[in-house]
Amino acid sequence: MRLLSDSIADESDFFVEQIHIVAIVIDNTDDVTVWATTFFDNDTHFFHLALPFKALDTLLSLAHDRAEALQEEVADALATGDWPALLEYNSDEAPPVPLPSVALKLSVTYPAVEDEETNGEEGPDDPQPHNIFYLEGVFVRLDS
């Protein structure tokens, strides 16, 4: 499995399909990070997706028969107030969560480039992208 950030050609927004959620990390009550895989460029890739809770609810609602149970798991994790909370889906008892017929439009994130000189050298002019992406949109394929 490869990092998705290693396979992107440029910093433009792009789409991924065949997504499987493998973990949800709840950092606080405002945002969440989803760990996921996708089939991209003829290979399976791993990536992190940073998004607000409202977008997480949208994604989970697209998990078909697992949607309600996943939403209850997230609600239970929020009720405990113990953060960060990690919900994993990578075992036989809790397999990865497919999002069938879903395409996500992602945008690339990059580390901040320092303007100050360090030891006589400037920070990198072209930093490598993070393997963390922002969600720009959710698209669902409708059967005709």
Tab-separated table of N, CA and C in Angstrom, residues 63-141:
chain	number	residue	atom	x	y	z
A	63	ALA	N	-22.634	4.863	4.067
A	63	ALA	CA	-22.088	3.530	4.327
A	63	ALA	C	-23.179	2.460	4.301
A	64	HIS	N	-24.308	2.793	3.744
A	64	HIS	CA	-25.446	1.873	3.552
A	64	HIS	C	-25.814	1.128	4.821
A	65	ASP	N	-25.702	-0.187	4.835
A	65	ASP	CA	-26.195	-0.990	5.959
A	65	ASP	C	-25.407	-0.784	7.251
A	66	ARG	N	-24.263	-0.154	7.197
A	66	ARG	CA	-23.480	0.090	8.412
A	66	ARG	C	-23.635	1.516	8.928
A	67	ALA	N	-24.371	2.351	8.206
A	67	ALA	CA	-24.459	3.774	8.526
A	67	ALA	C	-24.941	4.033	9.951
A	68	GLU	N	-26.049	3.436	10.328
A	68	GLU	CA	-26.623	3.706	11.644
A	68	GLU	C	-25.684	3.269	12.772
A	69	ALA	N	-25.107	2.088	12.657
A	69	ALA	CA	-24.193	1.597	13.696
A	69	ALA	C	-22.955	2.496	13.809
A	70	LEU	N	-22.433	2.956	12.683
A	70	LEU	CA	-21.259	3.832	12.709
A	70	LEU	C	-21.602	5.168	13.363
A	71	GLN	N	-22.757	5.735	13.024
A	71	GLN	CA	-23.164	7.005	13.619
A	71	GLN	C	-23.348	6.861	15.132
A	72	GLU	N	-23.861	5.719	15.572
A	72	GLU	CA	-24.004	5.477	17.013
A	72	GLU	C	-22.642	5.341	17.688
A	73	GLU	N	-21.692	4.683	17.024
A	73	GLU	CA	-20.334	4.558	17.578
A	73	GLU	C	-19.685	5.922	17.770
A	74	VAL	N	-19.833	6.791	16.777
A	74	VAL	CA	-19.277	8.137	16.870
A	74	VAL	C	-19.964	8.907	17.994
A	75	ALA	N	-21.283	8.796	18.099
A	75	ALA	CA	-22.011	9.481	19.174
A	75	ALA	C	-21.550	8.996	20.542
A	76	ASP	N	-21.346	7.681	20.680
A	76	ASP	CA	-20.859	7.133	21.948
A	76	ASP	C	-19.462	7.660	22.279
A	77	ALA	N	-18.594	7.741	21.275
A	77	ALA	CA	-17.235	8.255	21.497
A	77	ALA	C	-17.280	9.724	21.906
A	78	LEU	N	-18.191	10.489	21.324
A	78	LEU	CA	-18.328	11.899	21.699
A	78	LEU	C	-18.859	12.051	23.116
A	79	ALA	N	-19.740	11.150	23.515
A	79	ALA	CA	-20.352	11.223	24.840
A	79	ALA	C	-19.338	10.999	25.960
A	80	THR	N	-18.282	10.224	25.682
A	80	THR	CA	-17.291	9.958	26.726
A	80	THR	C	-16.453	11.186	27.028
A	81	GLY	N	-16.215	12.028	26.008
A	81	GLY	CA	-15.396	13.211	26.213
A	81	GLY	C	-13.915	12.931	26.336
A	82	ASP	N	-13.505	11.678	26.171
A	82	ASP	CA	-12.086	11.321	26.242
A	82	ASP	C	-11.467	11.427	24.854
A	83	TRP	N	-10.714	12.503	24.624
A	83	TRP	CA	-10.107	12.700	23.315
A	83	TRP	C	-8.605	12.666	23.426
A	84	PRO	N	-7.893	12.219	22.450
A	84	PRO	CA	-8.431	11.741	21.179
A	84	PRO	C	-9.055	10.352	21.317
A	85	ALA	N	-10.077	10.110	20.526
A	85	ALA	CA	-10.737	8.808	20.481
A	85	ALA	C	-10.448	8.178	19.123
A	86	LEU	N	-10.161	6.885	19.140
A	86	LEU	CA	-9.848	6.173	17.904
A	86	LEU	C	-10.852	5.048	17.702
A	87	LEU	N	-11.567	5.095	16.586
A	87	LEU	CA	-12.491	4.039	16.198
A	87	LEU	C	-11.869	3.329	15.004
A	88	GLU	N	-11.530	2.054	15.159
A	88	GLU	CA	-10.812	1.330	14.107
A	88	GLU	C	-11.709	0.322	13.394
A	89	TYR	N	-11.465	0.186	12.089
A	89	TYR	CA	-12.205	-0.748	11.243
A	89	TYR	C	-11.198	-1.498	10.378
A	90	ASN	N	-10.476	-2.390	11.012
A	90	ASN	CA	-9.427	-3.123	10.294
A	90	ASN	C	-9.265	-4.549	10.818
A	91	SER	N	-10.388	-5.141	11.229
A	91	SER	CA	-10.344	-6.511	11.728
A	91	SER	C	-11.541	-7.282	11.177
A	92	ASP	N	-11.578	-8.573	11.455
A	92	ASP	CA	-12.711	-9.388	11.023
A	92	ASP	C	-13.997	-8.951	11.721
A	93	GLU	N	-13.891	-8.563	12.988
A	93	GLU	CA	-15.066	-8.129	13.746
A	93	GLU	C	-15.535	-6.739	13.304
A	94	ALA	N	-14.616	-5.894	12.909
A	94	ALA	CA	-14.923	-4.535	12.449
A	94	ALA	C	-14.132	-4.281	11.165
A	95	PRO	N	-14.637	-4.798	10.038
A	95	PRO	CA	-13.906	-4.639	8.772
A	95	PRO	C	-13.946	-3.200	8.257
A	96	PRO	N	-13.036	-2.844	7.340
A	96	PRO	CA	-13.072	-1.510	6.736
A	96	PRO	C	-14.462	-1.205	6.180
A	97	VAL	N	-14.821	0.074	6.218
A	97	VAL	CA	-16.159	0.516	5.824
A	97	VAL	C	-16.128	1.022	4.379
A	98	PRO	N	-16.744	0.288	3.446
A	98	PRO	CA	-16.769	0.765	2.065
A	98	PRO	C	-17.784	1.890	1.889
A	99	LEU	N	-17.467	2.798	0.998
A	99	LEU	CA	-18.403	3.853	0.611
A	99	LEU	C	-18.732	3.628	-0.866
A	100	PRO	N	-19.668	2.709	-1.136
A	100	PRO	CA	-19.966	2.352	-2.525
A	100	PRO	C	-20.579	3.511	-3.302
A	101	SER	N	-20.196	3.612	-4.558
A	101	SER	CA	-20.723	4.630	-5.476
A	101	SER	C	-20.401	6.056	-5.048
A	102	VAL	N	-19.382	6.223	-4.206
A	102	VAL	CA	-19.020	7.549	-3.708
A	102	VAL	C	-17.693	7.982	-4.317
A	103	ALA	N	-17.630	9.241	-4.735
A	103	ALA	CA	-16.377	9.866	-5.158
A	103	ALA	C	-16.152	11.078	-4.264
A	104	LEU	N	-14.936	11.232	-3.790
A	104	LEU	CA	-14.583	12.378	-2.963
A	104	LEU	C	-13.675	13.302	-3.749
A	105	LYS	N	-13.994	14.582	-3.728
A	105	LYS	CA	-13.100	15.572	-4.316
A	105	LYS	C	-12.210	16.065	-3.185
A	106	LEU	N	-10.897	15.875	-3.349
A	106	LEU	CA	-9.935	16.211	-2.311
A	106	LEU	C	-9.051	17.371	-2.729
A	107	SER	N	-8.570	18.104	-1.748
A	107	SER	CA	-7.553	19.113	-2.013
A	107	SER	C	-6.322	18.770	-1.194
A	108	VAL	N	-5.188	19.127	-1.716
A	108	VAL	CA	-3.893	18.788	-1.138
A	108	VAL	C	-3.532	19.779	-0.042
A	109	THR	N	-2.864	19.296	0.999
A	109	THR	CA	-2.313	20.192	2.016
A	109	THR	C	-0.792	20.086	1.993
A	110	TYR	N	-0.146	21.183	2.301
A	110	TYR	CA	1.317	21.238	2.333
A	110	TYR	C	1.766	21.792	3.675
A	111	PRO	N	2.946	21.392	4.129
A	111	PRO	CA	3.462	21.973	5.367
A	111	PRO	C	3.792	23.450	5.159
A	112	ALA	N	3.746	24.200	6.234
A	112	ALA	CA	4.099	25.615	6.145
A	112	ALA	C	5.576	25.750	5.794
A	113	VAL	N	5.880	26.681	4.914
A	113	VAL	CA	7.267	26.948	4.533
A	113	VAL	C	7.757	28.106	5.379
A	114	GLU	N	8.872	27.882	6.061
A	114	GLU	CA	9.426	28.919	6.917
A	114	GLU	C	10.109	29.980	6.076
A	115	ASP	N	9.873	31.245	6.443
A	115	ASP	CA	10.496	32.352	5.731
A	115	ASP	C	11.851	32.713	6.318
A	116	GLU	N	12.048	32.358	7.575
A	116	GLU	CA	13.295	32.714	8.234
A	116	GLU	C	14.403	31.746	7.840
A	117	GLU	N	15.613	32.253	7.877
A	117	GLU	CA	16.750	31.394	7.562
A	117	GLU	C	17.131	30.584	8.802
A	118	THR	N	17.516	29.350	8.544
A	118	THR	CA	17.947	28.465	9.617
A	118	THR	C	19.337	27.963	9.271
A	119	ASN	N	20.308	28.246	10.124
A	119	ASN	CA	21.692	27.833	9.890
A	119	ASN	C	22.194	28.305	8.521
A	120	GLY	N	21.774	29.495	8.114
A	120	GLY	CA	22.237	30.041	6.835
A	120	GLY	C	21.512	29.495	5.622
A	121	GLU	N	20.556	28.591	5.809
A	121	GLU	CA	19.819	28.034	4.672
A	121	GLU	C	18.342	28.310	4.826
A	122	GLU	N	17.678	28.588	3.697
A	122	GLU	CA	16.240	28.818	3.731
A	122	GLU	C	15.509	27.495	3.773
A	123	GLY	N	14.237	27.562	4.213
A	123	GLY	CA	13.394	26.367	4.220
A	123	GLY	C	13.167	25.899	2.793
A	124	PRO	N	12.582	24.742	2.618
A	124	PRO	CA	12.384	24.195	1.273
A	124	PRO	C	11.457	25.062	0.436
A	125	ASP	N	11.819	25.254	-0.857
A	125	ASP	CA	10.979	26.034	-1.766
A	125	ASP	C	9.766	25.232	-2.217
A	126	ASP	N	9.902	23.936	-2.332
A	126	ASP	CA	8.835	23.086	-2.840
A	126	ASP	C	8.639	21.911	-1.886
A	127	PRO	N	7.955	22.147	-0.762
A	127	PRO	CA	7.804	21.070	0.213
A	127	PRO	C	6.940	19.937	-0.348
A	128	GLN	N	7.188	18.741	0.135
A	128	GLN	CA	6.373	17.595	-0.245
A	128	GLN	C	4.989	17.757	0.373
A	129	PRO	N	3.943	17.329	-0.321
A	129	PRO	CA	2.604	17.445	0.266
A	129	PRO	C	2.434	16.511	1.450
A	130	HIS	N	1.582	16.930	2.377
A	130	HIS	CA	1.194	16.044	3.477
A	130	HIS	C	0.338	14.921	2.914
A	131	ASN	N	0.221	13.836	3.642
A	131	ASN	CA	-0.717	12.778	3.272
A	131	ASN	C	-2.067	13.028	3.953
A	132	ILE	N	-2.323	14.307	4.261
A	132	ILE	CA	-3.595	14.749	4.835
A	132	ILE	C	-4.275	15.609	3.787
A	133	PHE	N	-5.547	15.325	3.528
A	133	PHE	CA	-6.282	16.047	2.501
A	133	PHE	C	-7.519	16.677	3.113
A	134	TYR	N	-8.010	17.730	2.466
A	134	TYR	CA	-9.275	18.346	2.848
A	134	TYR	C	-10.349	17.892	1.884
A	135	LEU	N	-11.553	17.756	2.394
A	135	LEU	CA	-12.683	17.346	1.585
A	135	LEU	C	-13.286	18.568	0.909
A	136	GLU	N	-13.300	18.548	-0.419
A	136	GLU	CA	-13.882	19.638	-1.189
A	136	GLU	C	-15.319	19.325	-1.621
A	137	GLY	N	-15.654	18.039	-1.708
A	137	GLY	CA	-17.000	17.674	-2.111
A	137	GLY	C	-17.220	16.177	-2.076
A	138	VAL	N	-18.478	15.786	-1.933
A	138	VAL	CA	-18.878	14.383	-1.930
A	138	VAL	C	-19.852	14.191	-3.073
A	139	PHE	N	-19.587	13.202	-3.909
A	139	PHE	CA	-20.418	12.917	-5.060
A	139	PHE	C	-20.859	11.461	-5.017
A	140	VAL	N	-22.119	11.223	-5.341
A	140	VAL	CA	-22.675	9.864	-5.314
A	140	VAL	C	-23.175	9.536	-6.699
A	141	ARG	N	-22.775	8.351	-7.175
A	141	ARG	CA	-23.231	7.867	-8.479
A	141	ARG	C	-24.669	7.380	-8.327
